[in-house]
CSV table of C-alpha atoms and ligand atoms in Angstrom, one decimal:
chain,number,residue,atom,x,y,z
A,1,MET,CA,-235.7,-151.7,93.6
A,2,LYS,CA,-231.7,-151.2,93.0
A,3,ILE,CA,-230.2,-152.7,89.9
A,4,ALA,CA,-226.5,-152.7,89.3
A,5,VAL,CA,-225.0,-153.0,85.7
A,6,ILE,CA,-220.9,-153.9,85.5
A,7,GLY,CA,-219.5,-153.3,82.2
A,8,LEU,CA,-220.5,-150.0,80.5
A,9,GLY,CA,-219.9,-150.8,76.8
A,10,PHE,CA,-222.8,-151.0,74.3
A,11,VAL,CA,-224.9,-153.4,76.2
A,12,GLY,CA,-224.5,-152.1,79.9
A,13,LEU,CA,-224.6,-148.6,78.8
A,14,THR,CA,-227.5,-148.6,76.8
A,15,LEU,CA,-229.1,-151.1,79.4
A,16,SER,CA,-228.4,-148.8,82.5
A,17,SER,CA,-229.6,-145.8,81.0
A,18,VAL,CA,-232.5,-147.4,79.8
A,19,LEU,CA,-233.4,-149.0,83.5
A,20,ALA,CA,-232.7,-145.7,85.0
A,21,SER,CA,-234.8,-143.5,82.4
A,22,LYS,CA,-237.8,-145.6,82.7
A,23,GLY,CA,-237.2,-144.5,87.0
A,24,ILE,CA,-235.4,-147.8,88.5
A,25,THR,CA,-232.6,-146.9,90.6
A,26,THR,CA,-229.6,-148.1,88.7
A,27,VAL,CA,-226.0,-147.8,89.3
A,28,GLY,CA,-223.4,-148.5,86.1
A,29,ILE,CA,-220.5,-149.4,86.9
A,30,ASP,CA,-217.0,-149.6,84.5
A,31,LEU,CA,-213.5,-149.9,86.0
A,32,ASP,CA,-212.3,-147.7,83.5
A,33,LYS,CA,-212.1,-144.0,85.6
A,34,GLU,CA,-211.8,-142.2,82.4
A,35,LYS,CA,-214.6,-143.5,80.8
A,36,CYS,CA,-216.9,-143.2,83.9
A,37,SER,CA,-216.5,-139.4,84.0
A,38,LYS,CA,-217.7,-138.9,80.3
A,39,ILE,CA,-220.4,-140.8,81.3
A,40,ALA,CA,-221.1,-139.1,84.2
A,41,LYS,CA,-221.2,-135.9,82.3
A,42,GLY,CA,-223.6,-137.3,80.1
A,43,THR,CA,-221.3,-137.9,77.1
A,44,PRO,CA,-221.4,-141.7,75.9
A,45,THR,CA,-218.1,-143.0,74.3
A,46,PHE,CA,-219.4,-144.4,71.5
A,47,PHE,CA,-222.1,-142.9,68.7
A,48,GLU,CA,-225.7,-144.7,69.1
A,49,LEU,CA,-228.9,-143.1,68.1
A,50,ASP,CA,-230.9,-141.7,70.7
A,51,LEU,CA,-228.3,-143.1,73.6
A,52,LYS,CA,-227.2,-139.4,74.5
A,53,LYS,CA,-230.9,-138.3,74.9
A,54,THR,CA,-231.7,-141.5,77.2
A,55,LEU,CA,-228.4,-141.3,79.3
A,56,LYS,CA,-229.2,-137.5,80.1
A,57,LYS,CA,-232.5,-138.1,81.2
A,58,ALA,CA,-231.2,-140.9,83.0
A,59,LEU,CA,-228.6,-139.5,85.1
A,60,LYS,CA,-231.1,-137.0,85.8
A,61,LYS,CA,-233.3,-139.5,87.2
A,62,ASN,CA,-231.8,-142.5,89.0
A,63,LEU,CA,-228.5,-143.6,87.2
A,64,LEU,CA,-225.1,-143.3,89.1
A,65,ILE,CA,-221.9,-144.1,87.3
A,66,THR,CA,-218.9,-145.3,89.2
A,67,ASP,CA,-215.8,-147.2,88.9
A,68,LYS,CA,-216.5,-148.8,92.4
A,69,LEU,CA,-217.6,-152.4,92.2
A,70,SER,CA,-218.7,-152.2,95.9
A,71,SER,CA,-221.7,-150.3,94.7
A,72,ILE,CA,-223.2,-153.4,94.1
A,73,ASN,CA,-223.9,-154.0,97.6
A,74,ASN,CA,-227.6,-154.2,98.1
A,75,CYS,CA,-228.7,-154.5,94.8
A,76,ASP,CA,-231.4,-156.8,93.6
A,77,PHE,CA,-230.2,-157.7,90.2
A,78,ILE,CA,-226.4,-157.5,89.2
A,79,PHE,CA,-226.4,-157.3,85.2
A,80,ILE,CA,-222.7,-158.6,83.9
A,81,THR,CA,-221.9,-157.0,80.6
A,82,VAL,CA,-218.3,-157.2,80.1
A,83,GLY,CA,-216.8,-158.3,76.8
A,84,THR,CA,-215.8,-161.7,75.9
A,85,PRO,CA,-213.6,-161.3,73.3
A,86,GLN,CA,-211.5,-164.1,71.2
A,87,LYS,CA,-208.3,-165.5,71.7
A,88,LYS,CA,-205.7,-165.3,68.5
A,89,ASN,CA,-207.0,-169.1,67.7
A,90,GLY,CA,-210.4,-167.7,67.5
A,91,GLU,CA,-211.3,-169.4,71.0
A,92,ILE,CA,-213.4,-167.3,73.6
A,93,ASP,CA,-211.2,-165.2,76.2
A,94,LEU,CA,-213.2,-165.4,79.6
A,95,SER,CA,-210.6,-163.3,81.4
A,96,PHE,CA,-212.4,-160.4,82.1
A,97,ILE,CA,-215.6,-162.1,82.8
A,98,LYS,CA,-214.1,-164.4,85.7
A,99,THR,CA,-212.1,-161.4,87.3
A,100,VAL,CA,-215.2,-159.6,87.5
A,101,VAL,CA,-217.4,-162.9,89.1
A,102,ARG,CA,-214.7,-163.0,91.2
A,103,SER,CA,-215.0,-159.8,92.9
A,104,VAL,CA,-218.6,-160.0,92.8
A,105,GLY,CA,-218.6,-163.1,94.8
A,106,LYS,CA,-216.2,-161.5,97.3
A,107,ILE,CA,-218.7,-158.7,97.9
A,108,ILE,CA,-221.8,-160.9,97.9
A,109,LEU,CA,-220.2,-163.0,100.7
A,110,LYS,CA,-220.6,-159.6,102.8
A,111,ASN,CA,-224.0,-159.1,101.6
A,112,LYS,CA,-227.0,-159.6,103.6
A,113,LYS,CA,-229.4,-159.3,100.4
A,114,LYS,CA,-229.9,-162.5,98.0
A,115,PRO,CA,-229.0,-160.7,94.9
A,116,ILE,CA,-229.6,-162.3,91.2
A,117,VAL,CA,-226.6,-162.2,89.1
A,118,LEU,CA,-227.4,-161.9,85.2
A,119,ILE,CA,-224.9,-162.7,82.9
A,120,LYS,CA,-225.7,-161.1,79.8
A,121,SER,CA,-222.1,-161.5,78.2
A,122,THR,CA,-221.7,-164.1,75.6
A,123,VAL,CA,-220.2,-167.3,76.9
A,124,THR,CA,-219.8,-170.6,75.0
A,125,PRO,CA,-221.8,-173.3,76.3
A,126,GLY,CA,-221.2,-174.9,79.8
A,127,THR,CA,-219.2,-171.6,80.9
A,128,MET,CA,-222.0,-170.5,83.5
A,129,LYS,CA,-221.9,-174.2,84.9
A,130,ASN,CA,-218.0,-175.1,84.8
A,131,VAL,CA,-216.8,-171.3,85.2
A,132,ILE,CA,-218.9,-168.7,86.6
A,133,LEU,CA,-220.7,-170.2,88.9
A,134,PRO,CA,-217.8,-172.2,90.9
A,135,ILE,CA,-216.2,-169.1,90.9
A,136,LEU,CA,-219.2,-167.0,92.5
A,137,GLU,CA,-219.7,-169.7,95.0
A,138,LYS,CA,-216.1,-170.5,96.2
A,139,ASN,CA,-215.6,-166.4,96.5
A,140,SER,CA,-219.3,-165.8,98.1
A,141,LYS,CA,-219.0,-168.9,100.2
A,142,LYS,CA,-222.5,-169.0,99.3
A,143,LYS,CA,-224.7,-171.1,97.6
A,144,ALA,CA,-226.2,-170.6,93.9
A,145,GLY,CA,-230.2,-170.9,93.9
A,146,LYS,CA,-230.1,-170.8,97.4
A,147,ASP,CA,-228.3,-167.9,98.6
A,148,PHE,CA,-228.0,-165.9,95.6
A,149,GLY,CA,-229.8,-166.6,91.7
A,150,LEU,CA,-227.5,-167.0,88.7
A,151,ILE,CA,-229.3,-166.3,85.2
A,152,SER,CA,-227.9,-166.6,82.1
A,153,ASN,CA,-229.5,-163.8,79.9
A,154,PRO,CA,-228.1,-163.2,76.4
A,155,GLU,CA,-228.2,-160.2,74.8
A,156,PHE,CA,-229.4,-159.8,71.3
A,157,LEU,CA,-229.5,-156.2,70.7
A,158,GLN,CA,-228.1,-154.4,67.4
A,159,GLU,CA,-226.0,-151.3,67.4
A,160,SER,CA,-227.6,-148.7,66.0
A,161,LYS,CA,-230.8,-149.8,67.2
A,162,ALA,CA,-229.8,-150.4,70.8
A,163,ILE,CA,-232.2,-148.2,72.7
A,164,GLN,CA,-235.1,-149.9,70.7
A,165,ASP,CA,-234.0,-153.5,71.2
A,166,THR,CA,-233.2,-153.1,75.0
A,167,ILE,CA,-236.6,-151.8,75.3
A,168,LYS,CA,-238.8,-154.3,73.0
A,169,PRO,CA,-236.3,-157.2,72.3
A,170,HIS,CA,-237.7,-159.9,70.1
A,171,VAL,CA,-237.2,-162.4,73.0
A,172,VAL,CA,-236.1,-162.6,76.8
A,173,VAL,CA,-234.0,-165.7,77.4
A,174,LEU,CA,-233.6,-166.8,80.9
A,175,GLY,CA,-231.3,-169.7,81.6
A,176,GLY,CA,-230.6,-171.4,85.0
A,177,TYR,CA,-232.9,-173.3,87.8
A,178,LYS,CA,-236.4,-173.2,88.4
A,179,THR,CA,-236.0,-171.1,91.9
A,180,LYS,CA,-237.7,-168.4,93.4
A,181,PHE,CA,-235.1,-166.6,91.9
A,182,MET,CA,-235.9,-167.4,88.3
A,183,LYS,CA,-239.6,-166.6,89.2
A,184,LYS,CA,-238.6,-162.8,90.4
A,185,THR,CA,-236.5,-162.6,87.1
A,186,GLU,CA,-239.3,-163.8,85.0
A,187,LYS,CA,-241.8,-161.1,86.9
A,188,PHE,CA,-239.1,-158.4,86.8
A,189,PHE,CA,-238.9,-158.6,82.5
A,190,SER,CA,-242.5,-159.0,82.2
A,191,ARG,CA,-243.0,-155.6,83.5
A,192,PHE,CA,-239.5,-154.2,82.1
A,193,ASN,CA,-240.2,-155.5,78.5
A,194,PRO,CA,-244.0,-156.1,78.2
A,195,ASN,CA,-245.3,-158.2,75.6
A,196,VAL,CA,-242.0,-160.0,74.7
A,197,PRO,CA,-241.9,-163.8,74.5
A,198,ILE,CA,-239.8,-165.0,77.7
A,199,ILE,CA,-238.0,-168.3,76.9
A,200,ILE,CA,-236.9,-170.0,80.4
A,201,THR,CA,-234.5,-172.9,80.1
A,202,ASN,CA,-231.3,-174.3,81.4
A,203,HIS,CA,-227.9,-172.3,81.3
A,204,GLN,CA,-226.4,-174.4,78.5
A,205,THR,CA,-229.2,-174.0,76.5
A,206,ALA,CA,-229.6,-170.4,76.5
A,207,GLU,CA,-225.8,-170.2,76.1
A,208,MET,CA,-226.4,-172.1,72.8
A,209,ILE,CA,-229.5,-169.6,71.9
A,210,LYS,CA,-227.0,-166.8,71.5
A,211,TYR,CA,-224.2,-168.7,69.1
A,212,ALA,CA,-227.4,-170.3,67.5
A,213,ASN,CA,-228.7,-167.1,66.9
A,214,ASN,CA,-225.7,-165.1,65.6
A,215,SER,CA,-224.4,-167.8,63.2
A,216,PHE,CA,-227.8,-168.4,61.4
A,217,LEU,CA,-227.8,-164.4,61.1
A,218,THR,CA,-224.1,-164.8,59.2
A,219,THR,CA,-225.6,-168.0,57.2
A,220,LYS,CA,-228.0,-165.4,56.0
A,221,ILE,CA,-225.6,-162.9,54.8
A,222,SER,CA,-223.3,-165.4,53.4
A,223,PHE,CA,-225.9,-167.3,51.5
A,224,ILE,CA,-226.8,-163.8,50.0
A,225,ASN,CA,-223.6,-163.0,49.2
A,226,GLN,CA,-222.7,-166.1,47.3
A,227,ILE,CA,-225.9,-165.7,45.4
A,228,ALA,CA,-224.9,-162.1,44.8
A,229,ASN,CA,-221.5,-163.5,43.4
A,230,ILE,CA,-223.1,-165.9,41.0
A,231,CYS,CA,-225.7,-163.1,39.9
A,232,GLN,CA,-222.5,-161.1,38.8
A,233,ALA,CA,-221.9,-163.5,36.4
A,234,ILE,CA,-225.4,-163.7,34.8
A,235,PRO,CA,-226.0,-160.4,32.9
A,236,ASN,CA,-229.2,-158.4,33.9
A,237,THR,CA,-229.5,-159.9,37.3
A,238,ASN,CA,-230.6,-158.1,40.4
A,239,ILE,CA,-229.7,-159.4,43.7
A,240,ASP,CA,-232.0,-156.6,45.5
A,241,ASP,CA,-234.9,-158.2,43.4
A,242,ILE,CA,-234.4,-161.7,44.5
A,243,ALA,CA,-233.7,-160.7,48.1
A,244,ALA,CA,-237.1,-159.1,48.2
A,245,ALA,CA,-239.0,-162.1,46.3
A,246,ILE,CA,-237.7,-164.5,48.4
A,247,GLY,CA,-237.9,-162.5,51.3
A,248,LEU,CA,-241.6,-162.8,51.2
A,249,ASP,CA,-241.3,-166.6,51.7
A,250,PRO,CA,-242.5,-166.5,55.3
A,251,ARG,CA,-240.1,-169.4,55.7
A,252,ILE,CA,-237.2,-167.2,54.8
A,253,GLY,CA,-237.6,-163.9,56.0
A,254,ASN,CA,-236.6,-160.8,54.5
A,255,MET,CA,-234.3,-159.6,56.8
A,256,PHE,CA,-230.3,-160.0,56.8
A,257,LEU,CA,-230.4,-160.6,52.8
A,258,ASN,CA,-228.6,-157.3,51.8
A,259,ALA,CA,-225.8,-158.4,49.8
A,260,GLY,CA,-222.6,-156.7,50.3
A,261,PRO,CA,-219.0,-156.8,51.2
A,262,GLY,CA,-219.5,-159.7,54.5
A,263,TYR,CA,-220.3,-159.1,57.8
A,264,GLY,CA,-218.1,-157.4,60.2
A,265,GLY,CA,-218.9,-155.5,63.9
A,266,SER,CA,-217.6,-156.7,67.0
A,267,CYS,CA,-220.1,-159.9,67.6
A,268,LEU,CA,-220.9,-161.7,64.4
A,269,SER,CA,-217.0,-163.1,63.8
A,270,LYS,CA,-216.0,-163.1,67.2
A,271,ASP,CA,-219.1,-165.2,68.2
A,272,MET,CA,-218.5,-167.3,64.9
A,273,ASN,CA,-214.8,-168.1,65.7
A,274,ALA,CA,-215.6,-169.1,69.2
A,275,LEU,CA,-218.6,-171.6,68.0
A,276,ILE,CA,-216.2,-172.8,65.6
A,277,ASN,CA,-213.4,-173.4,67.9
A,278,PHE,CA,-216.3,-174.7,70.3
A,279,SER,CA,-217.4,-177.0,67.9
A,280,ASP,CA,-213.9,-178.4,66.9
A,281,ASN,CA,-213.6,-179.2,70.9
A,282,VAL,CA,-216.5,-181.3,71.1
A,283,GLY,CA,-215.6,-183.3,68.1
A,284,ILE,CA,-218.0,-181.6,65.9
A,285,ASN,CA,-216.6,-180.7,62.6
A,286,PRO,CA,-218.7,-177.5,61.9
A,287,THR,CA,-219.0,-177.7,58.1
A,288,LEU,CA,-221.2,-175.4,57.6
A,289,LEU,CA,-220.2,-172.5,60.1
A,290,ASN,CA,-216.8,-172.9,58.0
A,291,ALA,CA,-217.9,-172.0,54.8
A,292,VAL,CA,-220.1,-169.2,56.3
A,293,GLU,CA,-216.9,-167.6,57.6
A,294,LYS,CA,-214.9,-168.4,54.3
A,295,ILE,CA,-217.4,-166.6,52.0
A,296,ASN,CA,-217.5,-163.8,54.4
A,297,GLN,CA,-213.5,-163.5,54.2
A,298,GLU,CA,-213.6,-164.3,50.2
A,299,GLN,CA,-216.1,-161.2,49.6
A,300,ILE,CA,-212.9,-158.7,50.3
A,301,GLN,CA,-210.7,-160.9,48.0
A,302,ASN,CA,-213.5,-160.5,45.4
A,303,ILE,CA,-213.3,-156.8,45.5
A,304,ILE,CA,-209.7,-156.6,45.3
A,305,SER,CA,-210.0,-158.7,42.1
A,306,LEU,CA,-212.4,-156.3,40.4
A,307,MET,CA,-210.2,-153.4,41.2
A,308,GLU,CA,-207.0,-155.4,39.9
A,309,LYS,CA,-209.1,-156.5,36.5
A,310,THR,CA,-209.7,-153.1,36.0
A,311,LEU,CA,-206.6,-150.9,37.2
A,312,GLY,CA,-204.0,-153.5,36.7
A,313,ASN,CA,-201.1,-153.5,39.2
A,314,LEU,CA,-202.7,-151.3,42.2
A,315,MET,CA,-199.4,-149.7,43.3
A,316,ASN,CA,-199.7,-146.1,43.9
A,317,LYS,CA,-203.1,-146.1,42.5
A,318,GLN,CA,-205.5,-143.9,44.8
A,319,ILE,CA,-208.8,-145.8,46.0
A,320,THR,CA,-211.5,-144.4,47.9
A,321,ILE,CA,-213.2,-146.1,50.5
A,322,LEU,CA,-216.5,-144.5,51.2
A,323,GLY,CA,-217.6,-146.0,54.7
A,324,THR,CA,-215.4,-147.0,57.1
A,325,ALA,CA,-217.8,-148.0,60.2
A,326,PHE,CA,-218.9,-151.4,60.2
A,327,LYS,CA,-222.3,-150.6,59.1
A,328,PRO,CA,-224.6,-147.4,58.8
A,329,ASN,CA,-225.3,-145.1,61.8
A,330,THR,CA,-222.5,-145.8,63.8
A,331,ASP,CA,-219.0,-144.9,64.8
A,332,ASP,CA,-217.7,-148.2,65.4
A,333,VAL,CA,-215.0,-149.3,63.4
A,334,ARG,CA,-214.3,-152.9,65.5
A,335,ASP,CA,-214.0,-155.6,63.1
A,336,SER,CA,-215.2,-153.3,60.1
A,337,VAL,CA,-214.7,-155.3,56.6
A,338,SER,CA,-213.5,-151.5,55.3
A,339,ILE,CA,-210.8,-151.7,57.8
A,340,ALA,CA,-209.7,-155.2,56.9
A,341,LEU,CA,-209.9,-154.2,53.1
A,342,ILE,CA,-207.7,-151.1,53.6
A,343,LYS,CA,-205.3,-153.3,55.8
A,344,LYS,CA,-205.1,-155.5,52.4
A,345,LEU,CA,-204.6,-152.6,50.0
A,346,MET,CA,-202.0,-151.0,52.2
A,347,LYS,CA,-200.1,-154.0,51.8
A,348,LYS,CA,-200.4,-153.5,48.2
A,349,LYS,CA,-199.0,-149.9,48.4
A,350,VAL,CA,-202.0,-148.3,47.5
A,351,LYS,CA,-202.9,-144.6,48.5
A,352,ILE,CA,-206.2,-144.8,50.4
A,353,VAL,CA,-208.7,-141.8,50.9
A,354,VAL,CA,-211.4,-142.3,53.2
A,355,TYR,CA,-214.7,-140.7,54.2
A,356,ASP,CA,-216.9,-141.5,56.8
A,357,PRO,CA,-219.9,-139.3,58.3
A,358,LYS,CA,-219.5,-140.6,61.8
A,359,ALA,CA,-216.3,-142.9,62.1
A,360,ILE,CA,-213.3,-140.9,61.0
A,361,LYS,CA,-211.9,-140.3,64.4
A,362,ASN,CA,-211.9,-144.3,65.1
A,363,THR,CA,-210.4,-145.1,62.1
A,364,LYS,CA,-207.7,-142.3,62.9
A,365,ASN,CA,-207.0,-144.3,65.5
A,366,ILE,CA,-205.8,-147.4,63.9
A,367,PHE,CA,-204.0,-145.9,60.6
A,368,GLY,CA,-202.9,-142.7,62.0
A,369,GLU,CA,-201.5,-140.4,59.1
A,370,LYS,CA,-200.9,-143.6,56.8
A,371,ILE,CA,-204.0,-143.0,55.3
A,372,VAL,CA,-205.9,-139.8,54.1
A,373,TYR,CA,-209.2,-138.8,55.8
A,374,ALA,CA,-211.3,-136.5,53.3
A,375,LYS,CA,-213.9,-134.0,54.6
A,376,SER,CA,-216.5,-134.6,52.4
A,377,VAL,CA,-217.6,-137.5,49.7
A,378,THR,CA,-216.3,-135.0,46.8
A,379,ASP,CA,-212.9,-134.1,48.1
A,380,ALA,CA,-212.4,-138.3,48.8
A,381,LEU,CA,-212.8,-138.8,44.9
A,382,ASP,CA,-210.6,-136.1,43.9
A,383,LYS,CA,-207.9,-137.7,41.7
A,384,SER,CA,-209.1,-141.4,42.7
A,385,HIS,CA,-208.9,-144.2,40.6
A,386,CYS,CA,-211.6,-146.0,42.2
A,387,ALA,CA,-214.2,-145.4,44.4
A,388,ILE,CA,-215.6,-148.2,46.9
A,389,ILE,CA,-218.9,-147.5,48.5
A,390,MET,CA,-218.5,-150.1,51.6
A,391,VAL,CA,-221.1,-149.2,54.0
A,392,TYR,CA,-224.8,-147.5,53.0
A,393,TRP,CA,-224.6,-143.7,54.5
A,394,LYS,CA,-227.9,-142.1,53.1
A,395,GLN,CA,-225.8,-139.4,52.2
A,396,PHE,CA,-224.5,-141.5,49.3
A,397,ASP,CA,-227.7,-141.3,47.2
A,398,SER,CA,-226.8,-138.0,46.5
A,399,LEU,CA,-223.8,-138.9,44.1
A,400,ASN,CA,-223.9,-138.2,40.8
A,401,ASN,CA,-221.9,-137.5,37.8
A,402,ASN,CA,-220.8,-134.2,39.3
A,403,SER,CA,-219.4,-135.9,42.3
A,404,ILE,CA,-217.0,-137.8,40.2
A,405,LYS,CA,-216.1,-135.6,37.7
A,406,TYR,CA,-212.6,-135.0,39.5
A,407,MET,CA,-211.9,-138.8,39.3
A,408,ASN,CA,-209.1,-139.9,37.7
A,409,LYS,CA,-210.5,-142.9,36.6
A,410,LYS,CA,-214.3,-142.5,36.8
A,411,PHE,CA,-214.3,-146.5,38.2
A,412,ILE,CA,-216.8,-147.2,41.0
A,413,ILE,CA,-217.5,-150.2,43.0
A,414,ASP,CA,-220.9,-150.1,45.0
A,415,CYS,CA,-220.9,-152.9,47.5
A,416,ARG,CA,-224.5,-151.7,48.5
A,417,ARG,CA,-226.1,-150.8,45.3
A,418,VAL,CA,-226.9,-147.0,46.3
A,419,LEU,CA,-225.9,-146.2,42.8
A,420,ALA,CA,-227.8,-148.9,41.0
A,421,LYS,CA,-230.4,-146.9,39.2
A,422,LYS,CA,-228.4,-144.0,38.3
A,423,VAL,CA,-226.9,-143.3,34.7
A,424,LEU,CA,-223.3,-142.7,35.7
A,425,ASP,CA,-220.6,-141.7,33.4
A,426,ALA,CA,-218.7,-144.1,34.8
A,427,GLU,CA,-217.2,-147.9,34.6
A,428,TYR,CA,-219.8,-149.2,37.4
A,429,HIS,CA,-219.7,-152.4,39.0
A,430,ALA,CA,-221.8,-153.3,42.1
A,431,ILE,CA,-222.1,-156.9,44.4
A,432,GLY,CA,-225.1,-158.5,43.2
A,433,LEU,CA,-225.6,-156.9,39.7
A,434,GLY,CA,-225.1,-158.6,36.6
A,435,GLN,CA,-223.5,-156.5,33.8
A,436,LYS,CA,-226.1,-154.2,32.0
A,437,ILE,CA,-226.8,-155.7,28.5
B,1,UDX,C1,-225.0,-158.5,65.7
B,1,UDX,C2,-226.6,-159.3,65.9
B,1,UDX,O1,-227.4,-158.6,64.9
B,1,UDX,C3,-226.9,-159.0,67.3
B,1,UDX,O2,-228.0,-159.5,67.5
B,1,UDX,C4,-226.0,-159.4,68.5
B,1,UDX,O3,-226.5,-158.9,69.6
B,1,UDX,C5,-224.5,-158.7,68.0
B,1,UDX,O4,-224.2,-158.6,66.4
B,1,UDX,P1,-224.4,-155.8,65.3
B,1,UDX,O5,-222.9,-155.6,65.3
B,1,UDX,O6,-224.8,-154.6,65.9
B,1,UDX,O7,-225.5,-156.9,65.8
B,1,UDX,O8,-224.5,-155.9,63.7
B,1,UDX,P2,-225.5,-156.1,62.8
B,1,UDX,O9,-226.7,-155.3,62.1
B,1,UDX,O10,-226.2,-157.7,62.7
B,1,UDX,O11,-224.5,-156.3,61.8
B,1,UDX,C6,-223.4,-156.9,61.7
B,1,UDX,C7,-222.5,-157.0,60.2
B,1,UDX,O12,-223.7,-157.6,58.9
B,1,UDX,C8,-222.6,-155.5,59.5
B,1,UDX,O13,-221.2,-155.5,59.1
B,1,UDX,C9,-223.3,-155.3,58.4
B,1,UDX,O14,-223.2,-154.6,57.5
B,1,UDX,C10,-223.8,-156.4,57.8
B,1,UDX,N1,-224.9,-157.2,57.2
B,1,UDX,C11,-226.3,-157.4,58.2
B,1,UDX,C12,-225.0,-157.5,55.9
B,1,UDX,O15,-223.9,-157.4,55.2
B,1,UDX,N2,-226.1,-157.5,55.5
B,1,UDX,C13,-227.2,-157.8,56.2
B,1,UDX,O16,-228.4,-158.2,55.6
B,1,UDX,C14,-227.5,-157.4,57.8
């Protein structure tokens, strides 16, 4: 068996590394030559737990990395994992996937094998049937379901758990017609991800499952953030105890109840905007989804208001941002809430100092010399008027009175309640904690 994976971002690189490390002949394809040459040398283009190790193992076994799309020739399965970003109005941008699918069609035209094309990229409902299938059939001059298979296979992996999620996802969703290709795909997944439930459905439902999944997660986060904001007005309340208690109700579940500065990252907001835009276009007013996004955006403003309440005008104040990645254990800053906060603070002419154990390089790519990059937490806090803990990096646990002793004003906003149990000689505010009395 031979498998191709087109698009070597988080999903594609992880998938091709895991497939090949399990002994399956795999070709990982990306049009970016520079990216390919790095990956081929065993260096992932982003930080992801255990990925380097898995990639190296894969390269020693059966992984070929190339920028030549023609390498999909004679593959049994062709996974498409290219990005589907958002346009300015929130609408999904299908240009990358359309280009790739057009080329795949042209290659299938000359192919003797009957490959199965699996779309992992997130696409709005109807895209498979109305856009991807017609492009593939037109360019290959072949019939889907007869000459090649076409299956929606949405991906649910989380960054920082990508390898683990690829080996054992919570579900495998296969959307499409119930053909021999679907049977072959089901058989493949039952071996690749043993004991994982497989849901077989049609294209549109599979596409919608991905949006339903992500928008439920954002709803949980905005829900707990709203409760956290209410808690802040009730002396002595603690959002973590509330989350722990309600999380024990099996109808609620304990995950995604960690209150904070709002959700970020390259997927959740993008998918929310795409779903909101899609709903509007089909005449459904997405009241709940709009509220979820609104609460998310307001979290940043709440942090700024808290700062202004204590510091007054923020102009020329030195503010320390601890954590710029969109979450811990990643160097990814795409759509990070910290980045959005820094942008807002820069407009107020604040002097920004940042520290992050992994994401400084990517943060520098955005802000260049406009902000200061500290080498340690203590350096970052030196002369600061306010420290904001945005991301829970494990090393922030060790922050204490000694670390903050050179702050200009000992004022901390702790969005992740990392220091909640410490006795600090500082004005301390935390998301979701009522003032201690
Ligand atoms: C998300 C989905 O979880 C995944 O299923 C999908 O395939 C891609 O998008 P990811 O972007 O890796 O994965 O991030 P995730 O772990 O979901 O976190 C997203 C954001 O929500 C982060 O900013 C995180 O800090 C925040 N978050 C998450 C919270 O604030 N509280 C929580 O309880 C959970």
